[in-house]
mmCIF file of C-alpha atoms and ligand atoms in Angstrom:
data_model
loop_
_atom_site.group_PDB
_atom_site.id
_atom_site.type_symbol
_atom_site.label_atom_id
_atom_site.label_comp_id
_atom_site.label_asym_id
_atom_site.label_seq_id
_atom_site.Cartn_x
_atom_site.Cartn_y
_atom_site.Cartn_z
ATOM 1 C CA UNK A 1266 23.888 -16.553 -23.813
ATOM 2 C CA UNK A 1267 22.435 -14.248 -26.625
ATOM 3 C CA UNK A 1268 19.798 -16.057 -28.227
ATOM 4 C CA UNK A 1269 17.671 -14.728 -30.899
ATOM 5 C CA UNK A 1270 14.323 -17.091 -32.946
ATOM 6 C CA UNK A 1271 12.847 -14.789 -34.812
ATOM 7 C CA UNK A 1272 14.415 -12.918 -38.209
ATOM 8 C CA UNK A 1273 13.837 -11.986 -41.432
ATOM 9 C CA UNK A 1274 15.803 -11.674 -44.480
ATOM 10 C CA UNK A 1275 14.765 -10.593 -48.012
ATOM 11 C CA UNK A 1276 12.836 -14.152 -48.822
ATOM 12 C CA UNK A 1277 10.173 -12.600 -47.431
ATOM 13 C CA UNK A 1278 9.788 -9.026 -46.317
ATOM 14 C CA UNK A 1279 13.220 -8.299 -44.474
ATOM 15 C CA UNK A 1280 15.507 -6.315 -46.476
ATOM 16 C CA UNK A 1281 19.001 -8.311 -45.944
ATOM 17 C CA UNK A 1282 20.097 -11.541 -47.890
ATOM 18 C CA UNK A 1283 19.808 -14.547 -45.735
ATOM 19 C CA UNK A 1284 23.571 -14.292 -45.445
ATOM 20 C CA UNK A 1285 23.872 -10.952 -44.300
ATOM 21 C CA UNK A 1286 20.904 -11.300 -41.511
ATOM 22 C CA UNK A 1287 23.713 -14.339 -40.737
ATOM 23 C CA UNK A 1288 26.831 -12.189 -40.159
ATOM 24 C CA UNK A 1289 25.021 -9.189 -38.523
ATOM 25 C CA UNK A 1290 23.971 -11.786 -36.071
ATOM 26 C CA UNK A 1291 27.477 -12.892 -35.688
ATOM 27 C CA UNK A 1292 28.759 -9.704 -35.298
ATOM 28 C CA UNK A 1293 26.102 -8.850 -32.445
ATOM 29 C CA UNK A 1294 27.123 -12.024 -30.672
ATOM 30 C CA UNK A 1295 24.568 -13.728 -31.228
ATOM 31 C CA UNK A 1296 24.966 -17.520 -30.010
ATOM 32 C CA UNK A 1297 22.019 -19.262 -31.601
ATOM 33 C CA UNK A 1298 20.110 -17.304 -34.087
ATOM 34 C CA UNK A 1299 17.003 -18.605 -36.267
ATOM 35 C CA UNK A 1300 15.700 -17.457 -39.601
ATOM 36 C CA UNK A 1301 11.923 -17.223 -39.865
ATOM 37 C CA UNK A 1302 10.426 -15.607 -42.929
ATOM 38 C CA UNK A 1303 7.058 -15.730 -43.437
ATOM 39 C CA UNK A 1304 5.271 -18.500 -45.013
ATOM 40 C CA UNK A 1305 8.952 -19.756 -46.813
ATOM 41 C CA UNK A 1306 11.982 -21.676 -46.607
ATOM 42 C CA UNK A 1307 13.989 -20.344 -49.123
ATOM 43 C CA UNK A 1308 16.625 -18.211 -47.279
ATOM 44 C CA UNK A 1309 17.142 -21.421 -44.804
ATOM 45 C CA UNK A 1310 19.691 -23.329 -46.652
ATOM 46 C CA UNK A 1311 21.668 -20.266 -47.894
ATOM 47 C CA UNK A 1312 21.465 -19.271 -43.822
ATOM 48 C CA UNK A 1313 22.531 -22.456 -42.705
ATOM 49 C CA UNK A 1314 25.783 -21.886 -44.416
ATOM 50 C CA UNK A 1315 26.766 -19.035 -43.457
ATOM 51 C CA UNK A 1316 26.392 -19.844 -40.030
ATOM 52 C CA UNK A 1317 28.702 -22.825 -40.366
ATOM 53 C CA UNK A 1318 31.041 -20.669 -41.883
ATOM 54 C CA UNK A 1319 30.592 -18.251 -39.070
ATOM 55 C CA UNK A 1320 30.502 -21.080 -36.350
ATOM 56 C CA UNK A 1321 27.045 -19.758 -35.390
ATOM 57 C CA UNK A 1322 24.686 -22.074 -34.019
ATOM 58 C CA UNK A 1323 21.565 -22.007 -36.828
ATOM 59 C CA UNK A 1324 18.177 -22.996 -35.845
ATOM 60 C CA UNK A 1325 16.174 -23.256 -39.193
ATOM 61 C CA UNK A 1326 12.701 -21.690 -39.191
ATOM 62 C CA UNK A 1327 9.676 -19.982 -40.132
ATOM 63 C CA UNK A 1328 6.662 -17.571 -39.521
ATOM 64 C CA UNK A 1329 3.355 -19.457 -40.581
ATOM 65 C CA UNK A 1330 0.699 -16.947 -40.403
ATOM 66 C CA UNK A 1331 -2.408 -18.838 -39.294
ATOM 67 C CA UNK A 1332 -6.101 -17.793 -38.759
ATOM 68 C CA UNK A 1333 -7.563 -17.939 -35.051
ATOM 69 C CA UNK A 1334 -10.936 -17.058 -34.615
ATOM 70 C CA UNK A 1335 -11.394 -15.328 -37.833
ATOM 71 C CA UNK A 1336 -8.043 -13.130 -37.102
ATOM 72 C CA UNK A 1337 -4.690 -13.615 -38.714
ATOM 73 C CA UNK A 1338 -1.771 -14.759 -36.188
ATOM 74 C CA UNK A 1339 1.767 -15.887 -36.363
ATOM 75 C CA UNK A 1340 3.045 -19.120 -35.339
ATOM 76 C CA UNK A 1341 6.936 -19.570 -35.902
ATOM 77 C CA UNK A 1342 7.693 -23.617 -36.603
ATOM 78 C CA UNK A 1343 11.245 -23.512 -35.113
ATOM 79 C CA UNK A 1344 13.870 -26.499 -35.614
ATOM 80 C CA UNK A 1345 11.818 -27.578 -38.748
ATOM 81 C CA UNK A 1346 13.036 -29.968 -41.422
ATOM 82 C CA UNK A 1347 12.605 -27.805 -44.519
ATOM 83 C CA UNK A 1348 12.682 -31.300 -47.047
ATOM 84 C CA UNK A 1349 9.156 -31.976 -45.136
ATOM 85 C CA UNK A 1350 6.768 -32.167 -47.801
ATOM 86 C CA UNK A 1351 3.650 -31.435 -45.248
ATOM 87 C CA UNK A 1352 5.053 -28.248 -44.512
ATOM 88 C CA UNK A 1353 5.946 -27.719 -47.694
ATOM 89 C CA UNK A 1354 2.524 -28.238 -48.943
ATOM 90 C CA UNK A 1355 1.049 -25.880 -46.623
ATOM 91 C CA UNK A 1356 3.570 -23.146 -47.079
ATOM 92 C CA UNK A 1357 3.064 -23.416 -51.065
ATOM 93 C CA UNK A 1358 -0.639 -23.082 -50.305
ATOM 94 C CA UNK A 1359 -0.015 -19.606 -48.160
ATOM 95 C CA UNK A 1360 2.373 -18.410 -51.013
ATOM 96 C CA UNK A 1361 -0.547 -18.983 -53.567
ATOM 97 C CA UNK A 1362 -3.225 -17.121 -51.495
ATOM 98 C CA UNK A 1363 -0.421 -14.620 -50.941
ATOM 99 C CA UNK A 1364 0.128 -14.631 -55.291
ATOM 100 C CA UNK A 1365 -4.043 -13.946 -55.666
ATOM 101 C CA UNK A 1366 -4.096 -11.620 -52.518
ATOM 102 C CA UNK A 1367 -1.422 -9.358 -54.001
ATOM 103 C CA UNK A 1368 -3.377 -8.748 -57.616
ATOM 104 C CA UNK A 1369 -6.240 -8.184 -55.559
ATOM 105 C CA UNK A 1370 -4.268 -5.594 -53.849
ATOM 106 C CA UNK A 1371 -3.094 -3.419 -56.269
ATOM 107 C CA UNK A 1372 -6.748 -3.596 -57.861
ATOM 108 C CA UNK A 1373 -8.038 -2.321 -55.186
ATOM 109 C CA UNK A 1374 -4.772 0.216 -54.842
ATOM 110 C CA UNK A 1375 -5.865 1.252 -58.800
ATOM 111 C CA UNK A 1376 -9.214 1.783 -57.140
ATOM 112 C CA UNK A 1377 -7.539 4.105 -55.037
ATOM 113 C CA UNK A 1378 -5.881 5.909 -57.781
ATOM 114 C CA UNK A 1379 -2.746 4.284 -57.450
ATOM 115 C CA UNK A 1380 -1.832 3.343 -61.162
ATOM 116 C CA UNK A 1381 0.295 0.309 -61.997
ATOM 117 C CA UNK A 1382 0.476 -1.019 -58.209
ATOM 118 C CA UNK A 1383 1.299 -4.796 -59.237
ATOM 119 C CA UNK A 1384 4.454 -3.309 -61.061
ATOM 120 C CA UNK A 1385 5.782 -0.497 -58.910
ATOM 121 C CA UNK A 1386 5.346 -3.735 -55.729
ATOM 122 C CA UNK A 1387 7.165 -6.275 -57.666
ATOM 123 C CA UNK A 1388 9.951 -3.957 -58.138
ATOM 124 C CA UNK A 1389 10.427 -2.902 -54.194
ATOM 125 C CA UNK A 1390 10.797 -6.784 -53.960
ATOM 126 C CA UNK A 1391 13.630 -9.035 -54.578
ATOM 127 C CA UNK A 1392 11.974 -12.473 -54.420
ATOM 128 C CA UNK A 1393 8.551 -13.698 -55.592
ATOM 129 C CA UNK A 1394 6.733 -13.534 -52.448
ATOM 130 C CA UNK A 1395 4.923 -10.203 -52.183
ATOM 131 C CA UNK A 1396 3.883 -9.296 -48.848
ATOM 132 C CA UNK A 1397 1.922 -5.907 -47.636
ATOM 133 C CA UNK A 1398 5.104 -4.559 -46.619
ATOM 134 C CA UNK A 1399 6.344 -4.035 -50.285
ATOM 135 C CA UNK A 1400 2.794 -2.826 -51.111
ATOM 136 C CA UNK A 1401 3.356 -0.593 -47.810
ATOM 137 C CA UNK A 1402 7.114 0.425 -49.186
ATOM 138 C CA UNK A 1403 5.988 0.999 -52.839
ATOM 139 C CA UNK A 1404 3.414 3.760 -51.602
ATOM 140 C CA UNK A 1405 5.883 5.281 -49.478
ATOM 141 C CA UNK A 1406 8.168 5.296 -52.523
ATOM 142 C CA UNK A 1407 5.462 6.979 -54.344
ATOM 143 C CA UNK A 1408 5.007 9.635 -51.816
ATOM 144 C CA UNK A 1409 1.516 8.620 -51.229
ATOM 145 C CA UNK A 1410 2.057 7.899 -47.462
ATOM 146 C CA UNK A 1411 4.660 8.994 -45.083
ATOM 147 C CA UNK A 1412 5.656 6.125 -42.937
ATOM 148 C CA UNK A 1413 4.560 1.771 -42.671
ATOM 149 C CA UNK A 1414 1.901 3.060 -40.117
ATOM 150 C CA UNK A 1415 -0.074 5.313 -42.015
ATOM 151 C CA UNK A 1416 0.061 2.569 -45.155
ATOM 152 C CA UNK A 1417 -1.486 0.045 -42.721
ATOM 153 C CA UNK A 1418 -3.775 2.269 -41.536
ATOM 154 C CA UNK A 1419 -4.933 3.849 -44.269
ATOM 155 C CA UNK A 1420 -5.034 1.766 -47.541
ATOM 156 C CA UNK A 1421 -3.809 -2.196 -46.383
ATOM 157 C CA UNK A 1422 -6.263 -3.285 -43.861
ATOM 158 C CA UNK A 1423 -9.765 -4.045 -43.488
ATOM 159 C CA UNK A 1424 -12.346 -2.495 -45.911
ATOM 160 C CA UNK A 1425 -9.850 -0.065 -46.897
ATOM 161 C CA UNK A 1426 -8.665 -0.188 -50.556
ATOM 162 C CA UNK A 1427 -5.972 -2.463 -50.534
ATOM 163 C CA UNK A 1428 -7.634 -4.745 -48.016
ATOM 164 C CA UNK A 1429 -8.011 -7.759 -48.869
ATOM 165 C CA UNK A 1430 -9.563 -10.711 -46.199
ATOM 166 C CA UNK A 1431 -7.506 -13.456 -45.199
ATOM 167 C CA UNK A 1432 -7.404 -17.121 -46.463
ATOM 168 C CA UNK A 1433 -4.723 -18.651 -44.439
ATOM 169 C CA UNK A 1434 -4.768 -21.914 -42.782
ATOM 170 C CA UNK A 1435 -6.629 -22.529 -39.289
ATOM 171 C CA UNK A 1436 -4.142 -22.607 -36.128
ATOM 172 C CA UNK A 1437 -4.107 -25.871 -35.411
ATOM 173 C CA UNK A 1438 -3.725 -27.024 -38.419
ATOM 174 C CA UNK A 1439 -0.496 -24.957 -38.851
ATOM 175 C CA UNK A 1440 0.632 -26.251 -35.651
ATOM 176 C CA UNK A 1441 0.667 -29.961 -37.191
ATOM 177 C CA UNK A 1442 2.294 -29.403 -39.881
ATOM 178 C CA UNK A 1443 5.283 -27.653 -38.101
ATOM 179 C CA UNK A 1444 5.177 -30.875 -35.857
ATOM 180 C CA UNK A 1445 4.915 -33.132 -38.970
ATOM 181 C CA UNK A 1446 8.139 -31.066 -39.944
ATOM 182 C CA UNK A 1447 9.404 -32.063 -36.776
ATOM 183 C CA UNK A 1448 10.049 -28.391 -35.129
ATOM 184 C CA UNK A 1449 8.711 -26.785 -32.214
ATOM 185 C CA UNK A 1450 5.029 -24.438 -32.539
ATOM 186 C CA UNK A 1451 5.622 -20.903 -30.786
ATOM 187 C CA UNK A 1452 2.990 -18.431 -30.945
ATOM 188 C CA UNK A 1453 4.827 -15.145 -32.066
ATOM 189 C CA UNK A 1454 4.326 -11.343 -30.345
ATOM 190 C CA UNK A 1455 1.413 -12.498 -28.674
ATOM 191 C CA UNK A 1456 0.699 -8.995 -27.713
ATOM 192 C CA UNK A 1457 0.875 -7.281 -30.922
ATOM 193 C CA UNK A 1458 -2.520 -8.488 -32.905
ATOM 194 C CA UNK A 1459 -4.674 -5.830 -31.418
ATOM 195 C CA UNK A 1460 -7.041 -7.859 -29.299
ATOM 196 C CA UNK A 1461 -8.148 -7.209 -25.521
ATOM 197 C CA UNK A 1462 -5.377 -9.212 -22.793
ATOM 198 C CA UNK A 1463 -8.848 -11.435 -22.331
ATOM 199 C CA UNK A 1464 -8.689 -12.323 -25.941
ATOM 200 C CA UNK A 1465 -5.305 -13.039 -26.052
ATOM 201 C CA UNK A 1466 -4.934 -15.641 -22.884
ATOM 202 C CA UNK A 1467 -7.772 -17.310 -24.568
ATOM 203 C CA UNK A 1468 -6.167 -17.252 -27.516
ATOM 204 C CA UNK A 1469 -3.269 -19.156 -26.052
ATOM 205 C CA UNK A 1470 -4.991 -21.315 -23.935
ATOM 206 C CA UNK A 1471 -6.689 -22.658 -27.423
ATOM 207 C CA UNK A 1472 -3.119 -22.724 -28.956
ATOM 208 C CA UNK A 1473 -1.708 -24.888 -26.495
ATOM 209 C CA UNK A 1474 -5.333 -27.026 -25.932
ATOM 210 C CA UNK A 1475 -3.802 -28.116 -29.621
ATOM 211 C CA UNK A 1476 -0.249 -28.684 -29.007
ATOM 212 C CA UNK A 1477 1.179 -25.327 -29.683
ATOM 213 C CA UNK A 1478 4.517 -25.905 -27.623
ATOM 214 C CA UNK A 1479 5.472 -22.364 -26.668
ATOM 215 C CA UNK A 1480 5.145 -18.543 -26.833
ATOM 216 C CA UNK A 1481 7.544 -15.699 -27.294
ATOM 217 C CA UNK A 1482 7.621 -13.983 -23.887
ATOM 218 C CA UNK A 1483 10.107 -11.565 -25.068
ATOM 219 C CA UNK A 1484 10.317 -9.604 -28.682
ATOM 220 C CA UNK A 1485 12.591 -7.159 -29.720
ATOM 221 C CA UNK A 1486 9.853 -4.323 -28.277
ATOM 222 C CA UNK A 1487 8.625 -5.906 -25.143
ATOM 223 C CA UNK A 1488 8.131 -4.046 -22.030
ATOM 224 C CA UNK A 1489 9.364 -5.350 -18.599
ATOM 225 C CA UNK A 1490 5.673 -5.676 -17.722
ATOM 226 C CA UNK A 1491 4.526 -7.562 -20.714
ATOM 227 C CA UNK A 1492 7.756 -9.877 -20.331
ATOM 228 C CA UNK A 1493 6.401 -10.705 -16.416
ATOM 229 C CA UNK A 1494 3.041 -11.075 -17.752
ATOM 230 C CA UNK A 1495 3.499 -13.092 -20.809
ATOM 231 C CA UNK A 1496 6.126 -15.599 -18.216
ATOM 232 C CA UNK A 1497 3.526 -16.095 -16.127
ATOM 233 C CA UNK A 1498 0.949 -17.339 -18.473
ATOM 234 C CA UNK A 1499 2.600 -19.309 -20.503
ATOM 235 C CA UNK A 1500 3.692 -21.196 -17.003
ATOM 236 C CA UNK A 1501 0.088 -21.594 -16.137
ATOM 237 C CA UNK A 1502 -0.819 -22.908 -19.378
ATOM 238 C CA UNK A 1503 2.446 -25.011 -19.746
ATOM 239 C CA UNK A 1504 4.052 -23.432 -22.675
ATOM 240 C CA UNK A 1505 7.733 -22.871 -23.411
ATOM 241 C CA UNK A 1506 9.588 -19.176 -23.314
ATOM 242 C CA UNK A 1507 11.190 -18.337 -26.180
ATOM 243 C CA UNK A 1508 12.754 -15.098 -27.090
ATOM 244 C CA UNK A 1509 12.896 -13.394 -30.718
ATOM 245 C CA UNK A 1510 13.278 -9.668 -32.081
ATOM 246 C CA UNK A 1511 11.344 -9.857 -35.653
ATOM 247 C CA UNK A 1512 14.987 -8.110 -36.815
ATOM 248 C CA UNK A 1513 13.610 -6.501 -40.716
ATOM 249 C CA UNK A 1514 16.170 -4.729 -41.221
ATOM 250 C CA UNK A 1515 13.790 -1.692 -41.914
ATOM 251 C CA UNK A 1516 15.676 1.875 -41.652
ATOM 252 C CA UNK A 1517 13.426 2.808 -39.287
ATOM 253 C CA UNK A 1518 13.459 0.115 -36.805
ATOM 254 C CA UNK A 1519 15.015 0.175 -33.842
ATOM 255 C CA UNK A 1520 14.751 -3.535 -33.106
ATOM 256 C CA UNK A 1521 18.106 -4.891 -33.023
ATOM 257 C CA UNK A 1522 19.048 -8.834 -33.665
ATOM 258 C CA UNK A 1523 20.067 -10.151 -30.624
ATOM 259 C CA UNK A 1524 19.687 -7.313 -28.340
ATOM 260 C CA UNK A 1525 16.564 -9.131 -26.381
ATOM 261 C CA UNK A 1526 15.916 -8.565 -23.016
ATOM 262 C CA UNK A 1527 16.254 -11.880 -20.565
ATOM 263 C CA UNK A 1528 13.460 -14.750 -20.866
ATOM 264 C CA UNK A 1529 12.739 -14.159 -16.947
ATOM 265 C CA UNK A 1530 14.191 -17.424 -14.671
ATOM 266 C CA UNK A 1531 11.223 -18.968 -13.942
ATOM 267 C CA UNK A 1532 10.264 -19.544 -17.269
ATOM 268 C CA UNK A 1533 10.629 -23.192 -19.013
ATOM 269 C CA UNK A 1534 13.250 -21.942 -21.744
ATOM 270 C CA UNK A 1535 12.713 -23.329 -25.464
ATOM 271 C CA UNK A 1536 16.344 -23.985 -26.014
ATOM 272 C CA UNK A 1537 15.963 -26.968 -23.352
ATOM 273 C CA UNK A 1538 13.228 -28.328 -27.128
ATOM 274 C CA UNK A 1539 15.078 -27.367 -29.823
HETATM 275 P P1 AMP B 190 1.533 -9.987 -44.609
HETATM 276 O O1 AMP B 190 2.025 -11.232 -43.922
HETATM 277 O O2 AMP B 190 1.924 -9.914 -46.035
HETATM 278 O O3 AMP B 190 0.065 -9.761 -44.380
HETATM 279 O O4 AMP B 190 2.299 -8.776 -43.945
HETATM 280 C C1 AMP B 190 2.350 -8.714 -42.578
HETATM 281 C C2 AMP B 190 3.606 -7.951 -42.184
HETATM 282 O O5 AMP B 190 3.360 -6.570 -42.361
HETATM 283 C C3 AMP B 190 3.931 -8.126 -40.716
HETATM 284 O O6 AMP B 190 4.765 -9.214 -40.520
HETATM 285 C C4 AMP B 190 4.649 -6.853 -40.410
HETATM 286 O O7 AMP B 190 5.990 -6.994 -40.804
HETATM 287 C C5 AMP B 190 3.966 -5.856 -41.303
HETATM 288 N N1 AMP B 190 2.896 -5.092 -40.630
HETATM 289 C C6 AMP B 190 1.632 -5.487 -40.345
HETATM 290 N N2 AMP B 190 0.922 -4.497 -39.757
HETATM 291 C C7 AMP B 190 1.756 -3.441 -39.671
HETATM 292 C C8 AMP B 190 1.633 -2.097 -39.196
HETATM 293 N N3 AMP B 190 0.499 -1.642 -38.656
HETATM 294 N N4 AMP B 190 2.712 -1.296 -39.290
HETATM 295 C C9 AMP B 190 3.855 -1.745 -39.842
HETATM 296 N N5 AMP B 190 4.037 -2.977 -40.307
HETATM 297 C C10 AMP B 190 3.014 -3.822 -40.230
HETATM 298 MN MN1 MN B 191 7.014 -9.069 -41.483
HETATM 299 MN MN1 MN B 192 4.757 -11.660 -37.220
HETATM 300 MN MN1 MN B 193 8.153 -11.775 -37.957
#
């Protein structure tokens, strides 16, 4: 069974339609797919229909970013009802920090010498919601950096110019309004947010203290070694597996929807919740 929670389409900062992440699932053989953009619903309902089309089982999601101590994460609210209006409050409250965090942005960008930032963004992006990944595309449009790394590194985090701190709700507050929605709390890539493996297992254990339900043991660029490792904690600390490639659609990716390695046997597998 090819299962695959975690995708993006162009409703946030993926670069296919909600229906074409759909059928390039379907045409990986994907089983049960789910579409989680960041802090929105809007591709879910276009999604959903295409998959009944396609006869593709469609689990409607998201990708709440959330702050634990004082450091943005991702928690992915999977099965959620999207009519919810708790969620929906909270979301609308991300996409207006997100709104005030992007002006910020390109002043700091125009700081930086970059003129008419706000603009060139808003182009590179075909919805309203502007994430640092347009800002990151616009300046490799511009020729000002070579590749999303260098962006990151160099102009869209921290004290640099076009970093701006972040305002987004605490964890476990995130994680109740995903259960409000009625869906299922997994903390995404817990091995991607640059902290020390001690940092991280305390992170979780303080994610599932407050009722986060699972954790993505496998992503589209996990290692055999982090896929053992991240099993066997979230046994000890009671958490579901779940599985997801954070499929962009970039050129330069090489993650692949639906091309996940297995969730290991032992684990307690989040399609058993969903
Ligand atoms: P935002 O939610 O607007 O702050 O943007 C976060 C998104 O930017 C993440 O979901 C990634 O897709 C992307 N991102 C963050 N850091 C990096 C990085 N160092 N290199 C490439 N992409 C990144
Ligand atoms: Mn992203
Ligand atoms: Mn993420
Ligand atoms: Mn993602």
């Amino acid at each position: 069974m090819k299962i695959d929670l975690h995708n993006h389409s162009y409703c946030s900062d993926g670069v296919l339609s909600p229906t074409e992440v759909v059928r390039l699932a379907k045409e990986q053989e994907c089983d049960i797919f789910a579409l989680t953009d960041h802090d929105t619903t809007d591709g879910l309902v276009e999604a959903k229909i295409e998959a009944g089309k396609l006869g593709l089982e469609f689990v409607p999601g998201v990708e709440v970013s959330a702050m634990w101590s004082n450091m943005t994460i991702h928690i992915l609210g999977l099965g959620i009802d999207v009519n919810n209006k708790v969620l929906q409050a909270g979301l609308k409250q991300h996409q207006e920090f997100r709104a005030i965090r992007a002006l910020k942005m390109a002043r700091g960008l125009g700081g930086a010498g970059v003129v008419n930032a706000m603009e060139k963004t808003q182009a590179v992006a075909k919805r309203s919601m502007i994430t640092r990944t347009h800002f990151a595309q616009m300046l490799i449009q511009e020729g000002i950096c070579k590749d999303m790394k260098s962006v990151f590194k160099r102009f869209l985090t921290g004290k640099k110019p076009g970093g701006v701190k972040s305002e987004w709700a605490q964890y476990d507050e995130v994680i109740s309004w995903i259960h409000t929605a009625g869906g299922v709390a997994v903390l995404a890539h817990p091995l991607r947010y640059r902290m020390t493996n001690t940092k991280v297992k305390r992170m979780m254990s303080d994610l599932a203290a407050n009722g986060c339900n699972g954790v993505e043991v496998v992503t589209g660029s996990s290692s055999a070694d982090e896929i053992t490792l991240m099993s066997q904690w979230a046994r000890e600390l009671g958490l579901l597996a779940s599985s997801g490639s954070d499929y962009h659609g970039w050129p330069n990716q090489r993650v692949r929807i639906g091309r996940l390695q297995d969730l290991p046997n032992q684990s307690k597998n989040i399609l058993n919740s969903l």
